[in-house]
Amino acid sequence: MEDLCSPNASHSQIAAALVFLSLITLTDVLSTYLQHVYKVSESTAYPPEMSSEDLERLLTDWEESLSGDVRRIALRGTHLNAPGAANFRLAYLAVKLLLRRIQLDLDADNIKADDDTTSPFYTQAQRAAEEIVHLVRELDEPHLRGFWIPVHAFSLTSATTFLLRSGLRRRNAHSNAPLKLAEDMISTLRTHRDRFSWDLADNCLTTCSDLVEKLSSAEAGNDSLSADPAFQDIDFYNSSFLDELLMGFPGLADTIETPA
């Protein structure tokens, strides 16, 4: 802290420094998770031999290292008006979503089932994506006109894509909460883009808006998705079939891959 703040630093400057330091330590957790997605070194095992519990413990230990307002920003989404707080909250949620998707992938290998919704990590991944939608909806002009870490654009797309996967599996049009959340995300991002020129929304809007509109239209008649001719031949519980459907929409091919 001494290197970041002078002795007479303001409360705002101290808060910003604490957020910055916590974000740096979060990247250490992220770097381990990314080794399950990318082969980073010839001398490093790919993927690393870590269990779901080991991966969970990394994030839990990091959470327990936080205190005060920084802890409340990350875990509860409060105090978002502190400098860098909204960026920090989104970074945490994006790392948590990545963790859940890695755990889901590891669990799928163990259960050898096409329907990964049977995994306990499926609901947790959906909750992480839902939290990202809620955060985006809470952002106001000061947040949106501030600096944003560019890679967060793909975090928005990842959350929306996961919700679309979940929505495609919901046969009952009256209880398709994931699809409604995806709709809310697209609607909110359009508003942020139009009103405040928030270019972080561009990737998700370009990638997901067409499919969200198509699925919403299929549900508008109070029929299940599987009753729509466009979706009748799809096994809604088989990830490979869903991947093929999503790949039919421009921009989605690079976003739907689950970690290896």
PDB file of N, CA and C in Angstrom, residues 168-220:
ATOM      1  N   LEU A 168     -32.141 -23.238 -23.969  1.00  0.00           N
ATOM      2  CA  LEU A 168     -32.459 -24.223 -25.001  1.00  0.00           C
ATOM      3  C   LEU A 168     -32.915 -25.547 -24.404  1.00  0.00           C
ATOM      4  N   ARG A 169     -32.531 -25.793 -23.176  1.00  0.00           N
ATOM      5  CA  ARG A 169     -32.906 -27.049 -22.527  1.00  0.00           C
ATOM      6  C   ARG A 169     -34.259 -26.953 -21.822  1.00  0.00           C
ATOM      7  N   ARG A 170     -34.814 -25.756 -21.723  1.00  0.00           N
ATOM      8  CA  ARG A 170     -36.077 -25.586 -21.013  1.00  0.00           C
ATOM      9  C   ARG A 170     -37.238 -25.791 -21.975  1.00  0.00           C
ATOM     10  N   ARG A 171     -38.016 -26.842 -21.741  1.00  0.00           N
ATOM     11  CA  ARG A 171     -39.121 -27.152 -22.636  1.00  0.00           C
ATOM     12  C   ARG A 171     -40.393 -26.389 -22.273  1.00  0.00           C
ATOM     13  N   ASN A 172     -40.512 -25.958 -21.033  1.00  0.00           N
ATOM     14  CA  ASN A 172     -41.716 -25.264 -20.580  1.00  0.00           C
ATOM     15  C   ASN A 172     -41.553 -23.768 -20.783  1.00  0.00           C
ATOM     16  N   ALA A 173     -42.324 -23.204 -21.709  1.00  0.00           N
ATOM     17  CA  ALA A 173     -42.188 -21.795 -22.055  1.00  0.00           C
ATOM     18  C   ALA A 173     -42.552 -20.875 -20.911  1.00  0.00           C
ATOM     19  N   HIS A 174     -43.280 -21.372 -19.918  1.00  0.00           N
ATOM     20  CA  HIS A 174     -43.729 -20.522 -18.825  1.00  0.00           C
ATOM     21  C   HIS A 174     -42.701 -20.425 -17.706  1.00  0.00           C
ATOM     22  N   SER A 175     -41.614 -21.163 -17.794  1.00  0.00           N
ATOM     23  CA  SER A 175     -40.635 -21.135 -16.708  1.00  0.00           C
ATOM     24  C   SER A 175     -39.205 -21.132 -17.233  1.00  0.00           C
ATOM     25  N   ASN A 176     -39.011 -20.454 -18.361  1.00  0.00           N
ATOM     26  CA  ASN A 176     -37.680 -20.428 -18.962  1.00  0.00           C
ATOM     27  C   ASN A 176     -36.888 -19.236 -18.429  1.00  0.00           C
ATOM     28  N   ALA A 177     -36.486 -19.321 -17.162  1.00  0.00           N
ATOM     29  CA  ALA A 177     -35.758 -18.229 -16.523  1.00  0.00           C
ATOM     30  C   ALA A 177     -34.424 -17.923 -17.204  1.00  0.00           C
ATOM     31  N   PRO A 178     -33.628 -18.924 -17.630  1.00  0.00           N
ATOM     32  CA  PRO A 178     -32.359 -18.602 -18.283  1.00  0.00           C
ATOM     33  C   PRO A 178     -32.538 -17.786 -19.560  1.00  0.00           C
ATOM     34  N   LEU A 179     -33.530 -18.135 -20.376  1.00  0.00           N
ATOM     35  CA  LEU A 179     -33.766 -17.371 -21.595  1.00  0.00           C
ATOM     36  C   LEU A 179     -34.197 -15.949 -21.263  1.00  0.00           C
ATOM     37  N   LYS A 180     -35.027 -15.790 -20.243  1.00  0.00           N
ATOM     38  CA  LYS A 180     -35.450 -14.445 -19.831  1.00  0.00           C
ATOM     39  C   LYS A 180     -34.245 -13.629 -19.377  1.00  0.00           C
ATOM     40  N   LEU A 181     -33.326 -14.249 -18.671  1.00  0.00           N
ATOM     41  CA  LEU A 181     -32.120 -13.546 -18.243  1.00  0.00           C
ATOM     42  C   LEU A 181     -31.259 -13.149 -19.441  1.00  0.00           C
ATOM     43  N   ALA A 182     -31.158 -14.037 -20.434  1.00  0.00           N
ATOM     44  CA  ALA A 182     -30.408 -13.697 -21.645  1.00  0.00           C
ATOM     45  C   ALA A 182     -31.063 -12.525 -22.367  1.00  0.00           C
ATOM     46  N   GLU A 183     -32.390 -12.520 -22.411  1.00  0.00           N
ATOM     47  CA  GLU A 183     -33.112 -11.394 -23.006  1.00  0.00           C
ATOM     48  C   GLU A 183     -32.826 -10.103 -22.245  1.00  0.00           C
ATOM     49  N   ASP A 184     -32.841 -10.197 -20.919  1.00  0.00           N
ATOM     50  CA  ASP A 184     -32.561  -9.021 -20.092  1.00  0.00           C
ATOM     51  C   ASP A 184     -31.150  -8.502 -20.339  1.00  0.00           C
ATOM     52  N   MET A 185     -30.211  -9.419 -20.483  1.00  0.00           N
ATOM     53  CA  MET A 185     -28.831  -9.016 -20.746  1.00  0.00           C
ATOM     54  C   MET A 185     -28.737  -8.245 -22.063  1.00  0.00           C
ATOM     55  N   ILE A 186     -29.308  -8.787 -23.120  1.00  0.00           N
ATOM     56  CA  ILE A 186     -29.238  -8.130 -24.424  1.00  0.00           C
ATOM     57  C   ILE A 186     -29.942  -6.778 -24.386  1.00  0.00           C
ATOM     58  N   SER A 187     -31.110  -6.722 -23.773  1.00  0.00           N
ATOM     59  CA  SER A 187     -31.852  -5.465 -23.678  1.00  0.00           C
ATOM     60  C   SER A 187     -31.069  -4.414 -22.895  1.00  0.00           C
ATOM     61  N   THR A 188     -30.490  -4.828 -21.780  1.00  0.00           N
ATOM     62  CA  THR A 188     -29.730  -3.893 -20.951  1.00  0.00           C
ATOM     63  C   THR A 188     -28.473  -3.418 -21.668  1.00  0.00           C
ATOM     64  N   LEU A 189     -27.785  -4.325 -22.334  1.00  0.00           N
ATOM     65  CA  LEU A 189     -26.574  -3.941 -23.060  1.00  0.00           C
ATOM     66  C   LEU A 189     -26.894  -2.969 -24.191  1.00  0.00           C
ATOM     67  N   ARG A 190     -28.005  -3.176 -24.857  1.00  0.00           N
ATOM     68  CA  ARG A 190     -28.401  -2.237 -25.920  1.00  0.00           C
ATOM     69  C   ARG A 190     -28.646  -0.846 -25.347  1.00  0.00           C
ATOM     70  N   THR A 191     -29.305  -0.798 -24.201  1.00  0.00           N
ATOM     71  CA  THR A 191     -29.566   0.490 -23.561  1.00  0.00           C
ATOM     72  C   THR A 191     -28.260   1.167 -23.162  1.00  0.00           C
ATOM     73  N   HIS A 192     -27.363   0.418 -22.548  1.00  0.00           N
ATOM     74  CA  HIS A 192     -26.071   0.983 -22.147  1.00  0.00           C
ATOM     75  C   HIS A 192     -25.288   1.468 -23.366  1.00  0.00           C
ATOM     76  N   ARG A 193     -25.364   0.710 -24.465  1.00  0.00           N
ATOM     77  CA  ARG A 193     -24.624   1.091 -25.676  1.00  0.00           C
ATOM     78  C   ARG A 193     -25.210   2.351 -26.288  1.00  0.00           C
ATOM     79  N   ASP A 194     -26.536   2.414 -26.366  1.00  0.00           N
ATOM     80  CA  ASP A 194     -27.197   3.552 -27.005  1.00  0.00           C
ATOM     81  C   ASP A 194     -27.085   4.829 -26.172  1.00  0.00           C
ATOM     82  N   ARG A 195     -27.232   4.700 -24.867  1.00  0.00           N
ATOM     83  CA  ARG A 195     -27.269   5.887 -24.007  1.00  0.00           C
ATOM     84  C   ARG A 195     -25.883   6.381 -23.613  1.00  0.00           C
ATOM     85  N   PHE A 196     -24.948   5.462 -23.443  1.00  0.00           N
ATOM     86  CA  PHE A 196     -23.646   5.851 -22.897  1.00  0.00           C
ATOM     87  C   PHE A 196     -22.464   5.398 -23.751  1.00  0.00           C
ATOM     88  N   SER A 197     -22.751   4.888 -24.965  1.00  0.00           N
ATOM     89  CA  SER A 197     -21.695   4.433 -25.879  1.00  0.00           C
ATOM     90  C   SER A 197     -20.765   3.423 -25.208  1.00  0.00           C
ATOM     91  N   TRP A 198     -21.361   2.513 -24.449  1.00  0.00           N
ATOM     92  CA  TRP A 198     -20.569   1.511 -23.716  1.00  0.00           C
ATOM     93  C   TRP A 198     -20.147   0.418 -24.678  1.00  0.00           C
ATOM     94  N   ASP A 199     -18.945   0.547 -25.230  1.00  0.00           N
ATOM     95  CA  ASP A 199     -18.513  -0.390 -26.268  1.00  0.00           C
ATOM     96  C   ASP A 199     -18.182  -1.777 -25.724  1.00  0.00           C
ATOM     97  N   LEU A 200     -18.129  -1.937 -24.414  1.00  0.00           N
ATOM     98  CA  LEU A 200     -17.921  -3.267 -23.856  1.00  0.00           C
ATOM     99  C   LEU A 200     -19.074  -4.202 -24.219  1.00  0.00           C
ATOM    100  N   ALA A 201     -20.218  -3.622 -24.567  1.00  0.00           N
ATOM    101  CA  ALA A 201     -21.398  -4.418 -24.915  1.00  0.00           C
ATOM    102  C   ALA A 201     -21.327  -4.988 -26.322  1.00  0.00           C
ATOM    103  N   ASP A 202     -20.445  -4.474 -27.160  1.00  0.00           N
ATOM    104  CA  ASP A 202     -20.483  -4.792 -28.586  1.00  0.00           C
ATOM    105  C   ASP A 202     -20.332  -6.280 -28.882  1.00  0.00           C
ATOM    106  N   ASN A 203     -19.381  -6.935 -28.242  1.00  0.00           N
ATOM    107  CA  ASN A 203     -19.134  -8.343 -28.556  1.00  0.00           C
ATOM    108  C   ASN A 203     -20.343  -9.202 -28.248  1.00  0.00           C
ATOM    109  N   CYS A 204     -20.936  -9.001 -27.095  1.00  0.00           N
ATOM    110  CA  CYS A 204     -22.099  -9.807 -26.715  1.00  0.00           C
ATOM    111  C   CYS A 204     -23.289  -9.514 -27.627  1.00  0.00           C
ATOM    112  N   LEU A 205     -23.497  -8.244 -27.950  1.00  0.00           N
ATOM    113  CA  LEU A 205     -24.612  -7.898 -28.827  1.00  0.00           C
ATOM    114  C   LEU A 205     -24.427  -8.514 -30.212  1.00  0.00           C
ATOM    115  N   THR A 206     -23.222  -8.417 -30.749  1.00  0.00           N
ATOM    116  CA  THR A 206     -22.954  -8.979 -32.070  1.00  0.00           C
ATOM    117  C   THR A 206     -23.077 -10.495 -32.069  1.00  0.00           C
ATOM    118  N   THR A 207     -22.626 -11.108 -31.002  1.00  0.00           N
ATOM    119  CA  THR A 207     -22.551 -12.562 -30.928  1.00  0.00           C
ATOM    120  C   THR A 207     -23.881 -13.222 -30.605  1.00  0.00           C
ATOM    121  N   CYS A 208     -24.642 -12.625 -29.697  1.00  0.00           N
ATOM    122  CA  CYS A 208     -25.787 -13.327 -29.110  1.00  0.00           C
ATOM    123  C   CYS A 208     -27.166 -12.778 -29.455  1.00  0.00           C
ATOM    124  N   SER A 209     -27.255 -11.541 -29.912  1.00  0.00           N
ATOM    125  CA  SER A 209     -28.577 -10.921 -30.028  1.00  0.00           C
ATOM    126  C   SER A 209     -29.482 -11.638 -31.027  1.00  0.00           C
ATOM    127  N   ASP A 210     -28.935 -12.103 -32.153  1.00  0.00           N
ATOM    128  CA  ASP A 210     -29.774 -12.779 -33.149  1.00  0.00           C
ATOM    129  C   ASP A 210     -30.388 -14.059 -32.591  1.00  0.00           C
ATOM    130  N   LEU A 211     -29.582 -14.850 -31.889  1.00  0.00           N
ATOM    131  CA  LEU A 211     -30.100 -16.100 -31.341  1.00  0.00           C
ATOM    132  C   LEU A 211     -31.104 -15.838 -30.224  1.00  0.00           C
ATOM    133  N   VAL A 212     -30.844 -14.836 -29.398  1.00  0.00           N
ATOM    134  CA  VAL A 212     -31.800 -14.490 -28.344  1.00  0.00           C
ATOM    135  C   VAL A 212     -33.145 -14.111 -28.951  1.00  0.00           C
ATOM    136  N   GLU A 213     -33.113 -13.315 -30.009  1.00  0.00           N
ATOM    137  CA  GLU A 213     -34.362 -12.910 -30.658  1.00  0.00           C
ATOM    138  C   GLU A 213     -35.074 -14.108 -31.272  1.00  0.00           C
ATOM    139  N   LYS A 214     -34.319 -15.022 -31.866  1.00  0.00           N
ATOM    140  CA  LYS A 214     -34.934 -16.197 -32.485  1.00  0.00           C
ATOM    141  C   LYS A 214     -35.600 -17.073 -31.431  1.00  0.00           C
ATOM    142  N   LEU A 215     -34.904 -17.291 -30.321  1.00  0.00           N
ATOM    143  CA  LEU A 215     -35.476 -18.117 -29.260  1.00  0.00           C
ATOM    144  C   LEU A 215     -36.670 -17.432 -28.613  1.00  0.00           C
ATOM    145  N   SER A 216     -36.588 -16.128 -28.451  1.00  0.00           N
ATOM    146  CA  SER A 216     -37.705 -15.393 -27.860  1.00  0.00           C
ATOM    147  C   SER A 216     -38.934 -15.477 -28.747  1.00  0.00           C
ATOM    148  N   SER A 217     -38.728 -15.398 -30.048  1.00  0.00           N
ATOM    149  CA  SER A 217     -39.852 -15.518 -30.983  1.00  0.00           C
ATOM    150  C   SER A 217     -40.473 -16.902 -30.914  1.00  0.00           C
ATOM    151  N   ALA A 218     -39.626 -17.927 -30.748  1.00  0.00           N
ATOM    152  CA  ALA A 218     -40.138 -19.296 -30.663  1.00  0.00           C
ATOM    153  C   ALA A 218     -40.998 -19.483 -29.427  1.00  0.00           C
ATOM    154  N   GLU A 219     -40.701 -18.720 -28.374  1.00  0.00           N
ATOM    155  CA  GLU A 219     -41.436 -18.855 -27.120  1.00  0.00           C
ATOM    156  C   GLU A 219     -42.631 -17.916 -27.037  1.00  0.00           C
ATOM    157  N   ALA A 220     -42.711 -16.961 -27.940  1.00  0.00           N
ATOM    158  CA  ALA A 220     -43.747 -15.939 -27.844  1.00  0.00           C
ATOM    159  C   ALA A 220     -45.154 -16.506 -27.942  1.00  0.00           C
TER     160      ALA A 220
END
